[in-house]
Amino acid sequence: MPIATVNPATGETLKTFDALDDAGIDRRVAAADAAFRDYRTTSFADRARLLRRAADLLEEDQADIARTLTTEMGKPIGAARAEAAKCVKAMRWYADHAERLLADEHPPEADVRDAGAATARVHYRPLGPVLAVMPWNFPLWQVVRFAAPALMAGNTGLLKHASNVPQTALYLEDLFRRAGYPEGCFQTLLIGSRAVERVLRDPRVAAATLTGSEPAGRSVASIAGDEIKKTVLELGGSDPYIVMPSADVEKAATTAVTARAQNNGQSCIAAKRFIVHTDVYDAFAERFTAGMAALRVGDPMDESTDVGPLASEAGRDGLAELVDDAVRAGATVLCGGRRPEGLADRGWYYAPTVLTDITPDMRIHQEETFGPVATLYRVADLDEAVRLANDTYFGLSSNVWTRDEQELRRFVRDLEAGGVYVNGMTASHPALPFGGVKRSGYGRELSGHGIKEFCNATTVWQAA
């Protein structure tokens, strides 16, 4: 795949970039390693000062970088500005909290004595240069939620961004440079996917984090495993959105539209499978379908647009194939199911779609729908809801709508997911751990869990 900015609203190639050659890669890896030797010894106060400066600069750049995001991957301009603001918030959160999160841990005195020590503690040290393989769907946020904690922990970063968002990738390197970070602390590698193995096998690279597809995760995990290097993987999701009879159905249906269509439907944590109790199914289906059908599809630079184009032609065509396969196998289209009228001949648009009468033999029952397409299921009771919710290879997050405490306890106990969001939609926040189970990956980003992923938890034992 060429490294290029291709406007998904028009299909026009706006700018192309040359990939780094082997010598260029080696220079950047060497710079990251050299920077780590000094940066690892800096104080939390100094790191926080740099990260706050980066946050200030990003806040100043918000309008300009939002236009870049929209141009490169097609998200509505308002959502692009919100993404930049979220990154500012996360940077400031880690600047404020990293020192506390990585403070030495002291076991109880009785355990210290039992270990034969006068004192014992756990001290957190950075690992070194970390390779981040990042996706295009949230091209700022995905990077910042890695970079902010990694840099505050004393690591350095090497970013291999998706090949269709090169200008965003270069902006991020420039942002940290302008903030005053030492040379080599955070660098962008303009490389294709085939060059990732070379970087990951370099002995100077300590670890890797990847957000992306299951095949990409398998590849990085395999290479890293061979090299015995730490990885964090956040892969796909097919999140259930369960609505029970005690729920506020109107609010659940309204929120469901946002949960499915956010970021043009291209979000790992977007709700994708809507599992509704039969007692409220008809009311929910009517409201939800009307809400999806009412979304305005169009130019993502237009402030009134709700859903822009998908990020690539291949992504749009793959989504259409899933829908067409389901329809051929007997699925019912409640709305959408096609390219929108007036936009079919330009850009990579797809109409917000709701499908029902889904059966297990349909591809869409198991495969992730990365676009504004929802599948709607009717269930008879809580047991069936749980079984259907867990009938997926993925386990990223989940959404539950109920006001019954007993039902809630059951969902929290039994849903196979990295999160259970109750009477609301899944959203990431710097204070809360984020990640999944099963084929959605392993490890956690954000919160104290995320900042410790790329640290060496060092036991310090001192004799009596």
Coordinates of C-alpha atoms in Angstrom, one line a residue:
M1 CA 0.0 0.0 0.0
P2 CA 1.5 3.4 -1.0
I3 CA 2.1 6.0 1.7
A4 CA -0.2 8.7 0.6
T5 CA -3.0 11.0 1.5
V6 CA -6.1 10.0 -0.5
N7 CA -9.2 12.0 0.2
P8 CA -11.9 9.4 0.9
A9 CA -14.7 11.9 0.0
T10 CA -13.4 12.2 -3.5
G11 CA -10.9 9.4 -4.1
E12 CA -8.3 12.0 -5.1
T13 CA -4.7 11.3 -4.2
L14 CA -3.5 14.6 -2.7
K15 CA 0.1 13.8 -1.6
T16 CA 2.5 10.9 -1.7
F17 CA 5.5 10.1 0.4
D18 CA 8.7 8.1 0.0
A19 CA 9.2 5.3 2.5
L20 CA 12.3 5.2 4.6
D21 CA 15.0 3.0 3.3
D22 CA 16.9 0.6 5.6
A23 CA 19.6 3.2 6.4
G24 CA 16.9 5.7 7.3
I25 CA 15.2 3.2 9.6
D26 CA 18.5 2.4 11.3
R27 CA 19.2 6.1 11.9
R28 CA 15.9 6.6 13.6
V29 CA 16.1 3.5 15.8
A30 CA 19.6 4.5 16.8
A31 CA 18.3 8.0 17.7
A32 CA 15.5 6.5 19.8
D33 CA 18.0 4.3 21.7
A34 CA 20.4 7.2 22.3
A35 CA 17.6 9.4 23.5
F36 CA 16.4 6.8 25.9
R37 CA 19.8 6.6 27.7
D38 CA 19.4 10.2 28.9
Y39 CA 15.6 10.7 28.9
R40 CA 15.1 7.7 31.2
T41 CA 16.8 9.6 34.0
T42 CA 14.7 12.8 33.7
S43 CA 12.4 13.7 36.5
F44 CA 8.6 13.3 36.4
A45 CA 8.4 17.1 36.7
D46 CA 10.5 17.6 33.6
R47 CA 8.5 15.0 31.7
A48 CA 5.2 16.6 32.8
R49 CA 6.4 20.0 31.7
L50 CA 7.2 18.7 28.2
L51 CA 3.9 16.8 27.9
R52 CA 1.9 19.8 29.1
R53 CA 3.6 21.9 26.4
A54 CA 2.7 19.4 23.8
A55 CA -0.9 19.5 25.0
D56 CA -0.9 23.3 24.8
L57 CA 0.4 23.2 21.2
L58 CA -2.1 20.6 20.1
E59 CA -4.9 22.7 21.6
E60 CA -3.7 25.7 19.6
D61 CA -3.5 23.5 16.4
Q62 CA -6.9 22.0 17.0
A63 CA -8.7 23.5 14.0
D64 CA -5.9 22.8 11.5
I65 CA -5.1 19.3 12.6
A66 CA -8.8 18.5 12.5
R67 CA -9.0 19.4 8.9
T68 CA -6.0 17.1 8.3
L69 CA -7.8 14.2 10.0
T70 CA -10.9 14.7 8.0
T71 CA -9.0 15.0 4.7
E72 CA -7.0 11.9 5.3
M73 CA -9.6 9.5 6.7
G74 CA -13.0 11.1 6.3
K75 CA -14.4 11.6 9.8
P76 CA -16.8 14.5 10.2
I77 CA -15.0 17.7 11.0
G78 CA -16.7 18.1 14.4
A79 CA -15.6 14.6 15.4
A80 CA -12.1 15.5 14.3
R81 CA -12.0 18.5 16.6
A82 CA -13.4 16.4 19.4
E83 CA -10.6 13.9 18.9
A84 CA -7.9 16.5 19.2
A85 CA -9.5 17.8 22.3
K86 CA -9.6 14.3 23.8
C87 CA -5.9 14.0 23.1
V88 CA -5.2 17.3 25.0
K89 CA -7.2 16.0 27.9
A90 CA -5.3 12.7 28.0
M91 CA -1.9 14.4 27.8
R92 CA -2.7 16.7 30.7
W93 CA -4.1 13.7 32.7
Y94 CA -0.9 11.8 32.5
A95 CA 1.2 14.8 33.2
D96 CA -0.8 15.3 36.4
H97 CA -1.0 11.6 37.5
A98 CA 2.0 9.7 36.1
E99 CA 4.3 10.2 39.1
R100 CA 1.5 8.9 41.5
L101 CA 0.7 6.0 39.2
L102 CA 4.4 4.9 39.1
A103 CA 5.2 5.6 42.7
D104 CA 7.2 2.8 44.5
E105 CA 5.0 0.1 46.0
H106 CA 5.7 -1.0 49.6
P107 CA 4.5 -4.5 50.7
P108 CA 3.1 -4.9 54.3
E109 CA 5.8 -4.9 56.9
A110 CA 4.9 -8.5 57.9
D111 CA 5.5 -9.7 54.4
V112 CA 8.8 -7.8 54.2
R113 CA 10.0 -9.5 57.4
D114 CA 8.8 -12.9 56.2
A115 CA 10.9 -12.3 53.0
G116 CA 14.0 -11.9 55.3
A117 CA 14.4 -8.2 54.4
A118 CA 14.8 -5.0 56.3
T119 CA 13.0 -3.2 53.5
A120 CA 11.5 -4.2 50.2
R121 CA 9.7 -2.3 47.5
V122 CA 8.6 -2.4 43.9
H123 CA 10.2 0.3 41.6
Y124 CA 9.0 1.0 38.1
R125 CA 11.6 1.6 35.4
P126 CA 11.1 2.3 31.7
L127 CA 11.9 -0.4 29.1
G128 CA 13.3 1.6 26.2
P129 CA 12.2 2.4 22.7
V130 CA 8.7 1.2 22.0
L131 CA 7.4 0.6 18.5
A132 CA 3.8 1.7 18.1
V133 CA 1.9 0.2 15.0
M134 CA -1.2 2.4 14.8
P135 CA -4.4 2.5 12.7
W136 CA -6.1 5.2 10.7
N137 CA -9.5 5.4 12.3
F138 CA -8.5 7.6 15.3
P139 CA -5.2 8.8 13.9
L140 CA -4.4 11.2 16.7
W141 CA -6.1 9.5 19.7
Q142 CA -4.7 6.0 19.1
V143 CA -1.2 7.4 19.1
V144 CA -1.5 9.8 22.0
R145 CA -3.1 7.2 24.3
F146 CA 0.2 5.2 23.8
A147 CA 2.6 8.1 23.6
A148 CA 1.5 10.1 26.7
P149 CA 1.9 7.3 29.2
A150 CA 5.0 5.8 27.5
L151 CA 6.8 9.1 27.5
M152 CA 5.8 9.9 31.1
A153 CA 7.2 6.5 32.1
G154 CA 10.6 7.5 30.5
N155 CA 10.3 5.4 27.3
T156 CA 10.9 6.7 23.8
G157 CA 8.6 6.1 20.9
L158 CA 8.8 5.0 17.3
L159 CA 5.5 5.4 15.4
K160 CA 4.6 3.2 12.4
H161 CA 1.3 4.8 11.5
A162 CA -1.2 3.6 8.9
S163 CA -0.1 4.4 5.4
N164 CA -3.2 6.5 4.5
V165 CA -2.6 9.1 7.3
P166 CA 1.0 10.1 6.7
Q167 CA 0.4 13.9 7.3
T168 CA -1.1 13.1 10.7
A169 CA 1.9 10.9 11.5
L170 CA 4.4 13.6 10.6
Y171 CA 2.4 16.2 12.5
L172 CA 2.7 14.1 15.7
E173 CA 6.5 13.9 15.4
D174 CA 6.6 17.6 14.8
L175 CA 4.3 18.3 17.8
F176 CA 6.6 16.6 20.3
R177 CA 9.7 18.2 18.7
R178 CA 8.1 21.7 19.1
A179 CA 7.2 20.9 22.7
G180 CA 10.9 20.5 23.4
Y181 CA 11.4 16.8 23.7
P182 CA 15.0 15.7 23.1
E183 CA 16.0 14.6 19.7
G184 CA 14.9 11.0 19.1
C185 CA 12.3 10.8 21.9
F186 CA 9.4 10.5 19.5
Q187 CA 9.8 9.7 15.8
T188 CA 7.6 8.8 12.9
L189 CA 8.7 6.0 10.7
L190 CA 7.2 6.3 7.2
I191 CA 7.4 2.6 6.3
G192 CA 5.2 0.0 4.9
S193 CA 3.9 -3.0 6.9
R194 CA 6.6 -5.3 5.5
A195 CA 9.3 -3.2 7.2
V196 CA 7.7 -3.6 10.7
E197 CA 9.5 -6.9 11.2
R198 CA 12.9 -5.3 10.7
V199 CA 12.2 -2.7 13.3
L200 CA 10.7 -5.1 15.8
R201 CA 13.6 -7.5 15.5
D202 CA 16.2 -4.7 16.2
P203 CA 17.7 -5.5 19.6
R204 CA 17.5 -1.8 20.5
V205 CA 13.6 -1.9 20.3
A206 CA 12.3 -3.0 23.7
A207 CA 8.6 -3.6 23.1
A208 CA 5.7 -3.0 20.8
T209 CA 2.1 -2.0 20.9
L210 CA -0.4 -2.5 18.1
T211 CA -3.9 -1.3 17.5
G212 CA -5.4 -2.8 14.3
S213 CA -6.7 -5.9 12.6
E214 CA -6.5 -9.5 13.9
P215 CA -4.0 -10.5 11.1
A216 CA -1.7 -7.6 11.9
G217 CA -1.9 -8.5 15.6
R218 CA -1.0 -12.1 14.9
S219 CA 2.0 -11.0 12.8
V220 CA 3.4 -8.6 15.4
A221 CA 2.8 -11.0 18.3
S222 CA 4.5 -13.8 16.4
I223 CA 7.6 -11.7 15.7
A224 CA 7.7 -10.2 19.2
G225 CA 7.3 -13.7 20.7
D226 CA 10.2 -15.0 18.7
E227 CA 12.3 -12.1 20.0
I228 CA 10.8 -12.4 23.5
K229 CA 9.6 -8.8 23.6
K230 CA 6.6 -7.4 25.4
T231 CA 3.5 -6.5 23.4
V232 CA 0.1 -4.9 23.9
L233 CA -2.5 -5.7 21.3
E234 CA -5.9 -4.0 20.8
L235 CA -7.6 -5.7 17.9
G236 CA -11.1 -5.9 16.5
G237 CA -14.4 -5.8 18.3
S238 CA -18.0 -6.9 17.6
D239 CA -19.4 -5.4 20.7
P240 CA -22.9 -6.4 21.9
Y241 CA -25.5 -3.8 22.9
I242 CA -28.1 -5.5 25.1
V243 CA -31.5 -3.9 25.9
M244 CA -33.6 -5.5 28.6
P245 CA -37.3 -4.7 29.4
S246 CA -36.5 -2.5 32.4
A247 CA -34.4 -0.1 30.2
D248 CA -35.3 3.4 29.1
V249 CA -36.0 2.2 25.6
E250 CA -36.1 5.6 24.0
K251 CA -32.8 6.7 25.5
A252 CA -31.3 3.3 24.6
A253 CA -32.4 3.6 21.0
T254 CA -31.1 7.2 20.7
T255 CA -27.7 6.3 22.2
A256 CA -27.5 3.2 20.0
V257 CA -27.5 5.4 16.9
T258 CA -24.4 7.3 18.2
A259 CA -22.8 4.1 19.4
R260 CA -23.0 2.5 16.0
A261 CA -22.4 5.5 13.7
Q262 CA -19.7 7.3 15.6
N263 CA -16.6 7.9 13.4
N264 CA -18.6 6.8 10.4
G265 CA -19.0 3.4 12.1
Q266 CA -15.3 2.8 12.0
S267 CA -14.5 2.1 15.6
C268 CA -13.4 -1.1 17.3
I269 CA -15.5 -0.2 20.4
A270 CA -18.6 0.9 18.4
A271 CA -21.6 -1.2 19.3
K272 CA -22.3 -3.5 16.4
R273 CA -24.7 -6.3 17.5
F274 CA -27.9 -5.0 19.0
I275 CA -29.5 -7.7 21.2
V276 CA -33.0 -6.8 22.3
H277 CA -35.4 -8.6 24.6
T278 CA -38.6 -9.5 22.8
D279 CA -40.8 -7.5 25.2
V280 CA -39.2 -4.2 23.9
Y281 CA -37.8 -5.3 20.6
D282 CA -40.5 -3.7 18.4
A283 CA -40.3 -0.4 20.1
F284 CA -36.5 -0.3 20.1
A285 CA -36.3 -1.5 16.4
E286 CA -38.6 1.3 15.3
R287 CA -36.8 4.1 17.1
F288 CA -33.3 2.8 16.2
T289 CA -34.0 2.2 12.6
A290 CA -35.6 5.7 12.2
G291 CA -32.6 7.2 13.9
M292 CA -30.1 5.5 11.7
A293 CA -32.1 6.4 8.5
A294 CA -32.2 10.0 9.6
L295 CA -28.4 10.4 9.8
R296 CA -27.1 12.9 7.2
V297 CA -24.5 11.4 4.9
G298 CA -22.2 13.7 3.0
D299 CA -19.1 15.9 2.8
P300 CA -17.2 15.4 6.1
M301 CA -16.1 19.0 6.0
D302 CA -19.7 20.1 6.2
E303 CA -20.6 20.9 9.9
S304 CA -24.0 19.4 9.4
T305 CA -22.8 16.0 8.2
D306 CA -23.3 13.0 10.6
V307 CA -21.6 10.3 8.6
G308 CA -18.8 10.8 6.1
P309 CA -17.2 8.3 3.7
L310 CA -15.4 5.2 4.8
A311 CA -11.6 5.7 4.9
S312 CA -10.8 3.5 1.9
E313 CA -12.5 2.0 -1.2
A314 CA -11.5 -1.5 0.0
G315 CA -13.2 -0.8 3.3
R316 CA -16.4 0.3 1.7
D317 CA -16.4 -2.6 -0.7
G318 CA -15.7 -5.1 2.1
L319 CA -18.6 -3.7 4.1
A320 CA -20.9 -3.9 1.2
E321 CA -19.9 -7.6 0.6
L322 CA -20.9 -8.5 4.2
V323 CA -24.3 -6.8 3.8
D324 CA -24.9 -8.4 0.4
D325 CA -23.9 -11.9 1.7
A326 CA -26.4 -11.5 4.6
V327 CA -29.2 -10.4 2.3
R328 CA -28.6 -13.3 0.0
A329 CA -28.8 -15.6 3.0
G330 CA -32.2 -14.1 4.1
A331 CA -31.4 -11.1 6.2
T332 CA -33.9 -8.2 6.1
V333 CA -32.8 -4.7 5.4
L334 CA -34.7 -2.2 7.7
C335 CA -32.8 0.8 6.3
G336 CA -29.8 1.4 4.1
G337 CA -28.0 -1.5 2.6
R338 CA -26.6 0.4 -0.4
R339 CA -24.4 3.3 -1.4
P340 CA -26.3 6.6 -0.8
E341 CA -28.1 8.2 -3.6
G342 CA -26.2 11.2 -5.1
L343 CA -22.9 10.0 -3.6
A344 CA -22.5 6.6 -5.3
D345 CA -20.2 7.9 -8.0
R346 CA -17.8 9.8 -5.8
G347 CA -16.0 9.0 -2.6
W348 CA -16.4 5.8 -0.5
Y349 CA -19.8 6.3 1.1
Y350 CA -22.2 3.7 2.5
A351 CA -25.6 4.4 3.9
P352 CA -26.3 3.8 7.6
T353 CA -27.8 0.3 7.6
V354 CA -29.8 -1.9 10.0
L355 CA -30.2 -5.6 9.3
T356 CA -32.3 -8.2 11.1
D357 CA -33.1 -11.9 10.7
I358 CA -29.4 -12.6 11.1
T359 CA -28.4 -16.3 11.3
P360 CA -25.2 -18.0 12.4
D361 CA -24.3 -19.0 8.8
M362 CA -24.0 -15.4 7.7
R363 CA -20.5 -13.9 7.6
I364 CA -21.8 -10.8 9.3
H365 CA -22.7 -12.8 12.4
Q366 CA -19.0 -13.4 13.2
E367 CA -17.0 -10.8 11.2
E368 CA -16.5 -7.3 12.4
T369 CA -18.6 -4.7 10.5
F370 CA -16.3 -1.6 10.2
G371 CA -18.7 0.9 9.0
P372 CA -22.3 2.2 9.7
V373 CA -24.0 -1.2 9.6
A374 CA -25.9 -2.7 12.6
T375 CA -27.2 -6.2 13.1
L376 CA -30.4 -6.5 15.2
Y377 CA -31.3 -9.6 17.2
R378 CA -34.4 -10.5 19.2
V379 CA -33.9 -12.7 22.3
A380 CA -36.4 -14.3 24.7
D381 CA -34.5 -13.8 28.0
L382 CA -31.3 -12.9 29.8
D383 CA -29.7 -16.3 29.2
E384 CA -30.2 -16.1 25.5
A385 CA -28.9 -12.5 25.5
V386 CA -25.7 -13.6 27.3
R387 CA -25.2 -16.6 25.0
L388 CA -25.6 -14.5 21.9
A389 CA -23.4 -11.7 23.2
N390 CA -20.6 -14.1 23.9
D391 CA -21.0 -15.9 20.5
T392 CA -18.2 -14.1 18.9
Y393 CA -14.4 -14.4 18.5
F394 CA -14.0 -10.9 19.9
G395 CA -14.3 -9.5 23.4
L396 CA -13.4 -5.8 23.4
S397 CA -16.3 -4.1 25.2
S398 CA -20.1 -4.5 25.8
N399 CA -23.1 -2.3 26.5
V400 CA -26.0 -3.3 28.8
W401 CA -29.3 -1.4 29.3
T402 CA -31.1 -2.6 32.4
R403 CA -32.4 -1.1 35.7
D404 CA -32.5 -4.5 37.3
E405 CA -29.6 -5.0 39.7
Q406 CA -29.8 -8.8 39.6
E407 CA -29.5 -8.7 35.8
L408 CA -26.7 -6.3 36.0
R409 CA -24.7 -8.6 38.3
R410 CA -25.2 -11.4 35.9
F411 CA -24.0 -9.4 32.9
V412 CA -20.9 -8.2 34.8
R413 CA -20.1 -11.8 35.8
D414 CA -20.7 -13.5 32.5
L415 CA -20.1 -11.2 29.5
E416 CA -16.7 -12.0 27.9
A417 CA -15.4 -8.5 27.3
G418 CA -12.9 -6.0 28.6
G419 CA -15.6 -3.6 29.7
V420 CA -19.3 -3.5 30.6
Y421 CA -20.9 -0.1 30.1
V422 CA -24.3 0.1 31.8
N423 CA -27.1 2.4 30.5
G424 CA -24.6 4.2 28.2
M425 CA -22.2 3.6 25.3
T426 CA -18.6 2.5 25.5
A427 CA -16.1 5.3 25.5
S428 CA -12.4 5.4 26.5
H429 CA -11.1 7.7 29.2
P430 CA -7.5 8.2 30.4
A431 CA -8.5 7.2 34.0
L432 CA -10.0 3.8 33.0
P433 CA -8.2 0.7 31.6
F434 CA -9.0 -0.1 28.0
G435 CA -8.5 -3.4 26.2
G436 CA -10.1 -6.8 25.5
V437 CA -10.1 -10.5 25.7
K438 CA -10.2 -13.4 23.2
R439 CA -9.3 -12.2 19.7
S440 CA -9.7 -8.6 20.7
G441 CA -6.1 -8.8 22.1
Y442 CA -4.4 -8.6 25.4
G443 CA -2.8 -6.0 27.7
R444 CA -4.4 -2.7 28.6
E445 CA -4.0 0.9 27.6
L446 CA -4.8 4.0 29.6
S447 CA -5.0 4.4 33.4
G448 CA -2.4 3.1 35.7
H449 CA -2.6 -0.3 34.1
G450 CA -1.6 1.2 30.7
I451 CA 1.4 3.2 31.9
K452 CA 2.8 0.1 33.7
E453 CA 2.6 -2.1 30.6
F454 CA 5.9 -0.8 29.3
C455 CA 7.7 -0.6 32.6
N456 CA 10.0 -3.1 34.4
A457 CA 8.5 -3.8 37.8
T458 CA 11.7 -4.1 39.7
T459 CA 11.9 -5.8 43.1
V460 CA 14.2 -3.9 45.5
W461 CA 15.1 -6.2 48.4
Q462 CA 17.5 -5.0 51.2
A463 CA 18.8 -7.4 53.8
A464 CA 18.2 -6.8 57.5

